[in-house]
CSV table of C-alpha atoms in Angstrom, one decimal:
chain,number,residue,atom,x,y,z
A,172,MET,CA,36.7,103.5,92.2
A,173,THR,CA,38.0,103.2,96.0
A,174,MET,CA,42.0,102.9,96.3
A,175,THR,CA,42.8,100.9,99.3
A,176,GLU,CA,46.4,99.2,100.2
A,177,SER,CA,45.3,96.0,98.7
A,178,ASN,CA,43.5,97.4,95.5
A,179,LEU,CA,46.8,99.4,94.9
A,180,LEU,CA,49.3,96.7,95.6
A,181,SER,CA,46.9,94.7,92.8
A,182,ARG,CA,47.6,97.4,90.5
A,183,LEU,CA,51.6,97.3,91.0
A,184,ALA,CA,53.7,94.7,88.6
A,185,ASP,CA,56.1,95.1,91.7
A,186,ALA,CA,54.0,95.4,95.0
A,187,SER,CA,57.8,95.7,96.9
A,188,LEU,CA,57.8,99.0,96.0
A,189,LEU,CA,54.9,100.0,98.0
A,190,ARG,CA,57.2,100.7,101.5
A,191,THR,CA,55.0,101.7,104.4
A,192,LEU,CA,58.3,101.9,106.8
A,193,ALA,CA,60.7,104.6,106.6
A,194,TYR,CA,64.4,103.7,105.5
A,195,VAL,CA,67.2,104.9,107.6
A,196,ASP,CA,70.7,103.6,107.1
A,197,GLY,CA,69.9,101.5,104.8
A,198,ALA,CA,66.8,99.7,107.1
A,199,TRP,CA,63.3,99.8,107.0
A,200,CYS,CA,62.2,101.0,110.2
A,201,GLY,CA,58.8,102.5,112.1
A,202,ALA,CA,58.8,105.1,114.8
A,203,ASP,CA,60.0,104.5,117.9
A,204,ASP,CA,56.8,104.7,119.7
A,205,ALA,CA,55.0,102.9,116.9
A,206,ARG,CA,52.7,105.5,116.1
A,207,THR,CA,51.4,105.8,112.5
A,208,PHE,CA,49.5,108.3,110.2
A,209,ALA,CA,47.7,107.5,107.7
A,210,VAL,CA,48.1,108.4,103.9
A,211,ASN,CA,44.5,109.1,102.0
A,212,ASP,CA,43.5,108.8,98.4
A,213,PRO,CA,42.7,112.8,97.6
A,214,ALA,CA,40.2,111.5,94.7
A,215,THR,CA,38.1,109.2,97.4
A,216,GLY,CA,38.8,110.1,101.0
A,217,GLU,CA,40.2,106.3,101.2
A,218,LYS,CA,43.1,105.2,103.5
A,219,ILE,CA,45.4,103.5,101.4
A,220,ALA,CA,48.3,103.1,103.8
A,221,ASP,CA,49.8,103.7,107.6
A,222,VAL,CA,53.4,104.9,107.7
A,223,PRO,CA,55.5,105.8,110.6
A,224,LEU,CA,54.8,109.0,112.5
A,225,MET,CA,58.8,109.7,113.5
A,226,THR,CA,59.7,112.2,115.6
A,227,GLY,CA,63.5,114.0,116.3
A,228,ALA,CA,65.0,111.2,117.7
A,229,GLU,CA,64.9,109.3,114.4
A,230,THR,CA,65.4,112.1,112.5
A,231,ARG,CA,69.1,112.5,114.9
A,232,ARG,CA,69.9,108.7,114.0
A,233,ALA,CA,69.5,109.3,110.2
A,234,ILE,CA,71.6,112.6,110.3
A,235,GLU,CA,74.3,110.4,112.6
A,236,ALA,CA,74.1,107.5,110.2
A,237,ALA,CA,74.8,110.2,106.9
A,238,GLU,CA,77.8,111.4,108.2
A,239,ARG,CA,79.0,107.9,108.9
A,240,ALA,CA,78.1,106.9,105.4
A,241,GLN,CA,79.4,110.5,103.6
A,242,ARG,CA,82.6,109.9,104.6
A,243,GLY,CA,82.9,106.7,102.3
A,244,TRP,CA,80.9,108.2,99.7
A,245,ARG,CA,82.7,111.1,99.0
A,246,ALA,CA,86.0,109.0,99.1
A,247,LEU,CA,84.3,106.9,95.8
A,248,THR,CA,85.7,108.3,92.2
A,249,ALA,CA,83.2,110.4,90.5
A,250,ALA,CA,82.9,107.9,87.8
A,251,GLN,CA,81.7,105.5,90.8
A,252,ARG,CA,79.3,107.7,91.8
A,253,ALA,CA,77.7,108.3,88.8
A,254,ALA,CA,77.6,104.7,87.9
A,255,ILE,CA,75.3,103.9,90.8
A,256,LEU,CA,72.9,106.9,90.0
A,257,LYS,CA,72.9,105.7,86.4
A,258,ARG,CA,71.8,102.5,88.0
A,259,TRP,CA,69.0,104.1,89.9
A,260,HIS,CA,67.8,106.5,86.6
A,261,ALA,CA,67.7,103.0,84.8
A,262,LEU,CA,65.8,101.8,87.5
A,263,MET,CA,63.0,104.7,87.8
A,264,ILE,CA,62.6,104.6,83.7
A,265,ALA,CA,62.1,100.6,83.8
A,266,ASN,CA,59.5,100.8,86.9
A,267,THR,CA,57.7,104.3,85.6
A,268,GLY,CA,54.1,102.4,85.1
A,269,ASP,CA,54.3,101.5,89.2
A,270,LEU,CA,56.3,104.9,90.5
A,271,ALA,CA,53.0,106.6,88.2
A,272,THR,CA,50.3,104.3,90.1
A,273,ILE,CA,51.8,105.1,93.4
A,274,MET,CA,52.0,108.9,93.0
A,275,SER,CA,48.3,109.2,91.4
A,276,ALA,CA,47.1,107.1,94.0
A,277,GLU,CA,48.7,109.2,97.0
A,278,GLN,CA,48.7,112.8,95.5
A,279,GLY,CA,45.7,112.6,92.7
A,280,LYS,CA,46.9,113.9,89.4
A,281,PRO,CA,46.0,112.1,86.6
A,282,LEU,CA,48.3,108.5,85.9
A,283,ALA,CA,49.5,110.2,82.4
A,284,GLU,CA,50.5,113.1,84.4
A,285,ALA,CA,52.2,111.1,86.9
A,286,LYS,CA,54.2,109.3,84.2
A,287,GLY,CA,55.4,112.3,83.1
A,288,GLU,CA,56.7,113.2,86.1
A,289,ILE,CA,58.4,110.1,86.6
A,290,GLY,CA,60.3,110.3,83.7
A,291,TYR,CA,60.7,114.2,84.5
A,292,ALA,CA,62.5,112.8,87.8
A,293,ALA,CA,64.6,110.3,86.5
A,294,SER,CA,66.4,113.3,84.3
A,295,PHE,CA,67.7,114.7,87.1
A,296,ILE,CA,69.3,111.6,88.4
A,297,GLU,CA,70.5,111.0,84.3
A,298,TRP,CA,71.9,114.7,84.3
A,299,PHE,CA,73.7,115.0,87.5
A,300,ALA,CA,75.0,111.5,87.4
A,301,GLU,CA,77.0,113.1,84.1
A,302,GLN,CA,77.9,116.2,86.0
A,303,ALA,CA,79.5,114.5,88.8
A,304,LYS,CA,82.5,114.0,86.4
A,305,ARG,CA,82.3,117.6,85.9
A,306,ILE,CA,83.1,119.2,89.2
A,307,ASP,CA,86.6,121.0,88.2
A,308,GLY,CA,88.6,123.3,90.0
A,309,ASP,CA,90.4,126.0,89.5
A,310,VAL,CA,94.4,127.0,89.0
A,311,LEU,CA,94.7,130.8,89.9
A,312,ALA,CA,97.3,133.3,88.9
A,313,SER,CA,99.3,134.0,92.5
A,314,PRO,CA,100.5,137.6,93.9
A,315,ALA,CA,103.5,135.8,94.9
A,316,ALA,CA,106.0,134.6,91.6
A,317,ASP,CA,106.7,131.2,93.4
A,318,LYS,CA,103.5,130.0,94.3
A,319,ARG,CA,100.3,129.0,92.6
A,320,MET,CA,96.7,128.8,93.9
A,321,LEU,CA,94.6,125.4,93.4
A,322,VAL,CA,91.3,125.7,94.1
A,323,THR,CA,89.2,122.4,94.5
A,324,LYS,CA,85.7,121.9,95.3
A,325,GLU,CA,84.5,119.4,98.2
A,326,PRO,CA,81.5,118.1,99.1
A,327,ILE,CA,79.7,120.1,101.7
A,328,GLY,CA,79.0,117.0,103.9
A,329,VAL,CA,75.7,115.8,105.2
A,330,CYS,CA,72.4,117.5,103.6
A,331,ALA,CA,68.6,117.7,104.5
A,332,ALA,CA,65.6,118.3,102.1
A,333,ILE,CA,62.3,119.1,103.0
A,334,THR,CA,59.9,118.5,99.8
A,335,PRO,CA,56.2,119.3,98.9
A,336,TRP,CA,53.6,116.9,97.9
A,337,ASN,CA,52.6,118.8,94.3
A,338,PHE,CA,55.7,117.1,92.8
A,339,PRO,CA,56.4,113.7,95.1
A,340,ALA,CA,59.4,112.4,93.1
A,341,ALA,CA,60.3,115.1,91.1
A,342,MET,CA,61.2,117.4,94.4
A,343,ILE,CA,63.2,114.7,95.7
A,344,THR,CA,65.3,113.6,92.7
A,345,ARG,CA,65.9,117.7,92.3
A,346,LYS,CA,67.7,117.6,95.3
A,347,VAL,CA,68.9,114.3,96.3
A,348,ALA,CA,70.8,113.9,92.6
A,349,PRO,CA,73.5,116.8,92.9
A,350,ALA,CA,73.8,115.8,96.6
A,351,LEU,CA,74.9,112.6,96.0
A,352,ALA,CA,76.5,113.7,92.4
A,353,ALA,CA,79.0,115.9,94.7
A,354,GLY,CA,79.4,113.1,97.6
A,355,CYS,CA,77.4,114.3,99.7
A,356,SER,CA,74.8,112.2,102.2
A,357,MET,CA,71.2,113.4,102.3
A,358,ILE,CA,68.1,112.9,104.8
A,359,VAL,CA,64.8,113.7,102.7
A,360,LYS,CA,61.7,114.5,105.0
A,361,PRO,CA,58.6,114.2,102.2
A,362,ALA,CA,55.5,115.9,102.7
A,363,GLU,CA,52.9,114.0,105.0
A,364,ALA,CA,50.5,113.7,102.2
A,365,THR,CA,52.4,111.9,99.6
A,366,PRO,CA,55.5,109.8,101.8
A,367,LEU,CA,54.7,106.4,99.5
A,368,SER,CA,56.5,108.1,96.7
A,369,ALA,CA,59.6,109.2,98.2
A,370,LEU,CA,59.4,105.4,100.2
A,371,ALA,CA,59.3,103.9,96.5
A,372,LEU,CA,62.4,106.0,95.3
A,373,ALA,CA,64.6,104.9,98.2
A,374,GLU,CA,63.6,101.1,97.5
A,375,LEU,CA,65.2,102.0,94.4
A,376,ALA,CA,68.1,103.8,95.2
A,377,HIS,CA,69.0,100.5,97.6
A,378,ARG,CA,68.4,98.5,94.9
A,379,ALA,CA,71.0,100.7,92.7
A,380,GLY,CA,73.7,100.3,95.6
A,381,VAL,CA,73.5,103.8,97.1
A,382,PRO,CA,75.3,102.8,100.0
A,383,ALA,CA,73.7,102.7,103.5
A,384,GLY,CA,73.2,106.0,105.2
A,385,VAL,CA,73.8,107.8,102.2
A,386,PHE,CA,70.2,108.4,101.2
A,387,SER,CA,67.2,107.9,104.1
A,388,VAL,CA,63.7,108.9,103.9
A,389,VAL,CA,62.2,109.7,107.6
A,390,VAL,CA,58.4,110.5,107.6
A,391,GLY,CA,56.4,111.9,110.4
A,392,ASP,CA,55.6,114.8,112.6
A,393,PRO,CA,57.4,117.8,110.3
A,394,ARG,CA,57.6,120.0,113.2
A,395,SER,CA,60.1,118.0,115.3
A,396,ILE,CA,61.8,116.6,112.4
A,397,GLY,CA,62.0,120.2,110.8
A,398,ALA,CA,63.6,121.0,114.1
A,399,GLU,CA,66.2,118.6,114.2
A,400,MET,CA,67.4,119.1,110.5
A,401,THR,CA,67.6,123.0,111.1
A,402,SER,CA,69.6,122.9,114.7
A,403,ASN,CA,71.8,119.6,114.2
A,404,PRO,CA,75.2,121.0,113.5
A,405,ILE,CA,75.9,118.0,111.3
A,406,VAL,CA,73.9,118.9,109.0
A,407,ARG,CA,75.4,121.6,106.6
A,408,LYS,CA,73.4,122.4,103.9
A,409,LEU,CA,69.2,122.6,104.0
A,410,SER,CA,66.7,122.4,100.7
A,411,PHE,CA,63.2,123.5,101.1
A,412,THR,CA,60.4,123.5,98.2
A,413,GLY,CA,57.4,124.8,100.4
A,414,SER,CA,55.6,127.7,101.4
A,415,THR,CA,57.1,131.3,101.9
A,416,PRO,CA,55.9,131.5,105.7
A,417,VAL,CA,57.7,127.9,106.3
A,418,GLY,CA,60.8,128.9,104.3
A,419,ARG,CA,61.0,132.0,106.6
A,420,MET,CA,60.6,129.9,109.7
A,421,LEU,CA,63.3,127.2,108.7
A,422,MET,CA,65.1,130.1,107.4
A,423,SER,CA,65.4,131.4,111.1
A,424,GLN,CA,66.3,128.0,112.4
A,425,CYS,CA,69.2,127.2,110.6
A,426,ALA,CA,70.9,130.7,111.2
A,427,PRO,CA,72.4,129.7,114.9
A,428,THR,CA,74.2,126.6,113.1
A,429,ILE,CA,75.0,128.8,109.9
A,430,LYS,CA,73.9,126.1,107.4
A,431,LYS,CA,73.7,126.7,103.6
A,432,LEU,CA,70.1,127.4,102.3
A,433,SER,CA,68.5,126.7,98.8
A,434,LEU,CA,64.5,127.8,99.4
A,435,GLU,CA,62.0,127.7,96.6
A,436,LEU,CA,59.2,129.0,98.0
A,437,GLY,CA,55.6,130.6,97.0
A,438,GLY,CA,55.0,132.0,94.0
A,439,ASN,CA,52.2,134.4,91.9
A,440,ALA,CA,53.0,134.3,88.4
A,441,PRO,CA,51.4,136.4,85.8
A,442,PHE,CA,50.5,135.5,82.3
A,443,ILE,CA,50.4,138.5,79.7
A,444,VAL,CA,48.5,138.6,76.4
A,445,PHE,CA,49.5,141.5,74.5
A,446,ASP,CA,47.5,142.6,71.5
A,447,ASP,CA,49.9,141.3,68.9
A,448,ALA,CA,49.8,137.6,70.4
A,449,ASP,CA,48.5,134.3,68.8
A,450,LEU,CA,45.6,134.1,70.4
A,451,ASP,CA,45.3,130.2,69.9
A,452,ALA,CA,49.1,129.6,70.8
A,453,ALA,CA,48.4,131.8,74.0
A,454,VAL,CA,45.1,129.9,74.8
A,455,GLU,CA,47.5,126.2,74.5
A,456,GLY,CA,50.0,128.2,76.9
A,457,ALA,CA,47.7,129.4,79.2
A,458,LEU,CA,46.2,126.0,79.6
A,459,ALA,CA,49.1,124.2,80.5
A,460,SER,CA,50.6,127.1,82.8
A,461,LYS,CA,47.5,127.0,84.9
A,462,TYR,CA,45.8,123.5,85.1
A,463,ARG,CA,48.5,121.2,84.8
A,464,ASN,CA,48.6,119.4,88.2
A,465,ALA,CA,44.9,121.6,89.2
A,466,GLY,CA,46.9,124.2,89.1
A,467,GLN,CA,49.1,123.3,92.1
A,468,THR,CA,52.1,124.2,90.9
A,469,CYS,CA,54.6,127.0,92.5
A,470,VAL,CA,54.9,128.5,89.1
A,471,CYS,CA,51.2,127.7,87.8
A,472,THR,CA,49.9,131.1,86.7
A,473,ASN,CA,47.6,132.9,88.9
A,474,ARG,CA,46.7,136.8,87.5
A,475,PHE,CA,45.9,136.6,83.4
A,476,TYR,CA,46.9,140.2,82.3
A,477,VAL,CA,44.6,140.7,78.8
A,478,GLN,CA,45.1,144.1,76.5
A,479,ASP,CA,41.6,145.2,75.9
A,480,SER,CA,41.4,145.1,71.9
A,481,VAL,CA,41.8,141.4,72.1
A,482,TYR,CA,40.3,141.0,76.0
A,483,ASP,CA,36.9,139.8,74.8
A,484,ALA,CA,38.5,137.2,71.8
A,485,PHE,CA,40.8,135.8,74.4
A,486,ALA,CA,38.2,135.2,77.2
A,487,GLU,CA,35.7,133.6,75.0
A,488,LYS,CA,38.5,131.3,73.3
A,489,PHE,CA,40.0,130.5,76.6
A,490,THR,CA,36.6,129.8,78.5
A,491,ALA,CA,35.7,127.5,75.6
A,492,ALA,CA,39.0,125.3,76.2
A,493,VAL,CA,38.6,125.4,80.1
A,494,ALA,CA,35.2,123.9,79.7
A,495,ARG,CA,36.2,121.0,77.8
A,496,ILE,CA,39.2,119.7,80.8
A,497,LYS,CA,37.6,116.5,81.5
A,498,VAL,CA,38.1,116.5,85.7
A,499,GLY,CA,37.8,112.4,87.6
A,500,ASN,CA,40.1,110.1,89.1
A,501,GLY,CA,43.6,110.2,87.8
A,502,PHE,CA,42.9,106.3,87.0
A,503,GLU,CA,40.1,107.1,84.6
A,504,SER,CA,40.6,106.9,80.5
A,505,GLY,CA,41.2,110.6,79.4
A,506,VAL,CA,40.9,112.6,83.2
A,507,THR,CA,42.8,115.9,82.7
A,508,GLN,CA,42.3,117.3,86.1
A,509,GLY,CA,42.4,115.1,89.3
A,510,PRO,CA,41.2,116.3,92.9
A,511,LEU,CA,43.2,118.9,94.8
A,512,ILE,CA,45.1,117.8,97.8
A,513,ASN,CA,42.6,118.4,101.0
A,514,GLU,CA,40.0,120.2,102.2
A,515,ALA,CA,41.9,123.3,103.3
A,516,ALA,CA,42.8,123.6,99.3
A,517,VAL,CA,39.3,123.7,98.0
A,518,GLU,CA,38.5,126.0,100.6
A,519,LYS,CA,41.1,128.8,99.6
A,520,VAL,CA,39.9,128.2,96.2
A,521,GLU,CA,36.3,128.9,97.2
A,522,ALA,CA,37.0,132.2,99.3
A,523,HIS,CA,38.9,133.7,96.3
A,524,ILE,CA,36.1,133.3,93.6
A,525,ALA,CA,33.8,134.5,96.6
A,526,ASP,CA,36.0,137.3,97.2
A,527,ALA,CA,36.3,138.6,93.7
A,528,VAL,CA,32.3,137.6,93.5
A,529,ALA,CA,31.4,140.0,95.8
A,530,HIS,CA,34.1,142.7,94.6
A,531,GLY,CA,32.3,142.9,90.9
A,532,ALA,CA,33.7,139.4,89.2
A,533,ARG,CA,31.7,137.8,87.5
A,534,VAL,CA,32.3,133.7,86.8
A,535,LEU,CA,32.5,132.5,83.0
A,536,THR,CA,32.8,128.8,83.6
A,537,GLY,CA,33.0,126.8,86.6
A,538,GLY,CA,33.1,128.1,89.9
A,539,LYS,CA,32.0,125.6,92.2
A,540,ARG,CA,33.1,121.6,93.7
A,541,HIS,CA,32.5,119.1,90.8
A,542,ALA,CA,30.4,116.7,91.2
A,543,ALA,CA,33.3,113.7,90.9
A,544,GLY,CA,33.6,114.3,94.7
A,545,LYS,CA,34.5,117.0,97.4
A,546,LEU,CA,38.5,117.4,96.8
A,547,PHE,CA,37.1,118.1,93.0
A,548,PHE,CA,37.1,121.0,91.5
A,549,GLU,CA,35.6,122.6,88.5
A,550,PRO,CA,38.4,124.3,86.1
A,551,THR,CA,37.1,127.7,86.3
A,552,VAL,CA,37.8,131.2,84.8
A,553,VAL,CA,36.8,134.9,86.3
A,554,ASP,CA,35.7,137.8,84.5
A,555,GLY,CA,36.3,141.3,85.4
A,556,VAL,CA,39.4,140.9,88.5
A,557,THR,CA,40.4,143.8,89.3
A,558,ALA,CA,44.0,144.7,91.8
A,559,SER,CA,41.6,145.1,95.0
A,560,MET,CA,40.9,141.2,95.1
A,561,ARG,CA,42.7,138.6,96.6
A,562,PHE,CA,43.7,136.7,93.3
A,563,ALA,CA,45.8,139.6,92.8
A,564,THR,CA,48.0,139.4,95.7
A,565,GLU,CA,48.0,136.0,97.2
A,566,GLU,CA,48.5,132.3,95.5
A,567,THR,CA,45.0,130.7,95.0
A,568,PHE,CA,46.8,127.0,94.0
A,569,GLY,CA,43.9,125.8,92.6
A,570,PRO,CA,41.9,125.7,88.8
A,571,VAL,CA,41.3,129.0,88.6
A,572,ALA,CA,42.2,131.6,85.8
A,573,PRO,CA,41.3,135.2,87.0
A,574,LEU,CA,41.4,137.7,83.8
A,575,PHE,CA,42.4,141.3,84.3
A,576,ARG,CA,41.9,143.7,82.0
A,577,PHE,CA,45.2,146.4,81.0
A,578,HIS,CA,45.4,149.3,78.3
A,579,GLU,CA,49.3,149.6,77.8
A,580,GLU,CA,52.2,147.8,78.0
A,581,GLN,CA,53.5,149.7,81.3
A,582,GLU,CA,50.6,148.9,83.1
A,583,ALA,CA,50.6,145.2,82.6
A,584,ILE,CA,54.4,145.5,83.6
A,585,ALA,CA,53.9,147.3,86.7
A,586,ALA,CA,50.9,144.8,87.5
A,587,ALA,CA,52.7,141.6,87.2
A,588,ASN,CA,55.6,143.1,89.1
A,589,ALA,CA,53.0,144.1,91.9
A,590,THR,CA,53.8,141.0,94.1
A,591,GLU,CA,56.4,139.7,96.9
A,592,PHE,CA,56.4,136.4,94.9
A,593,GLY,CA,59.0,135.7,92.3
A,594,LEU,CA,59.6,132.3,90.4
A,595,ALA,CA,57.9,132.7,87.1
A,596,ALA,CA,56.1,134.8,84.3
A,597,TYR,CA,54.6,134.5,80.9
A,598,PHE,CA,53.7,136.5,77.9
A,599,TYR,CA,52.8,136.3,74.5
A,600,SER,CA,53.8,138.6,71.6
A,601,ARG,CA,55.0,138.4,68.1
A,602,ASP,CA,56.9,141.7,68.5
A,603,ILE,CA,60.9,140.9,68.9
A,604,GLY,CA,61.1,144.4,70.3
A,605,ARG,CA,58.4,144.1,73.2
A,606,ILE,CA,59.7,140.2,73.9
A,607,TRP,CA,63.3,141.7,74.7
A,608,ARG,CA,61.5,145.3,76.5
A,609,VAL,CA,59.6,142.8,78.6
A,610,SER,CA,61.7,139.8,79.6
A,611,ARG,CA,64.5,142.2,80.8
A,612,ARG,CA,61.6,143.9,82.9
A,613,SER,CA,59.4,141.1,84.2
A,614,ASN,CA,62.1,139.3,86.6
A,615,THR,CA,61.6,136.0,85.2
A,616,ALA,CA,59.8,135.0,82.1
A,617,TRP,CA,59.0,132.5,79.4
A,618,SER,CA,57.5,134.0,76.2
A,619,ALA,CA,55.0,131.6,74.5
A,620,SER,CA,56.5,128.5,76.6
A,621,THR,CA,56.3,126.2,79.4
A,622,PRO,CA,59.0,125.8,82.3
A,623,ALA,CA,60.4,122.3,82.1
């Protein structure tokens, strides 16, 4: 199945949602020098579209437009801003099918999973539309008898966001919706792999009545766009979701202008199965926390710690379930795992498996590229993994579940926390005392569930 621009357009009920120009100050525009770059379907390698290769100059104009627009936007009442956001939410829900089709084409996730993300992404807009009316202040006691201290919360100003490719809609609305609800304006730079979803969201925001300049999407060179966002004093806050090294670099670049920062960085989430766990429930949870989006989420489980007495039983049940995962093009019926995003992602998965096998681990199922195509990888389970292997310390970001064996509770907690990463942890137990104890000692944990 080949996904070209014409094929993608034919799948859409509203072809005008497939935008291939950037959205700046309420207008669709190309790069100043007319350069473009290709957006490819990871399932087939075929080019879907060409989009502008913008740089710092175009980004600067978007920032300046945001500054002008923000004055009028913040002057609206909370109810007025909320009404516009609610229209944006309604348009997303009404166009779920088309938005999911665009996402699946450029990112590769199965269509059903993409539809789920659109609903999830829209929910942020709905939530913050309501929260816009609940930005309350405070009246505080004053040390002076004839005075009162009044605290009001004001919009910080122009905001910028750099978003990842693994959730190309939800990571945008999660950042843009609260900014707009608070009275701020926002410029978004989406990942180069998935700009079409961002541009479709901009089209719907335009239809919803978001004023020109309040929300812009610039696409192109990440270094020059990021450099302008971090160095421009007009930008008062930067939000970034992505790798820890890039987050560290952005933090450094923001320091001279002392910007407010929100960073969501890499993860290496542990998943602990204790000897009193419901193994069937643990297997179900493990599948959800590991293999959604082909393992390409920052809160995906990266390390499975299973207690001795249930290790073999869990490994058998889990391996059988993983072997049933259907891999293929996201537009094919029944597919639950699509391709990885690019060749580098596949090579990293291969390297982690090779390292483990070289040090004594063995593959229980999968372990190689899938016949569906060069960026597809078999859902994999690796047995006998130890702390000396790369799985223990590096984020794999792929459909591989490494199994570690442990004896005592304290051993599992120590191993789970032996990482520089944060974000998420999971465990299964039916002992309420253990549940409270482990949750307190694991910086972040979900018991018997996955995060929304």
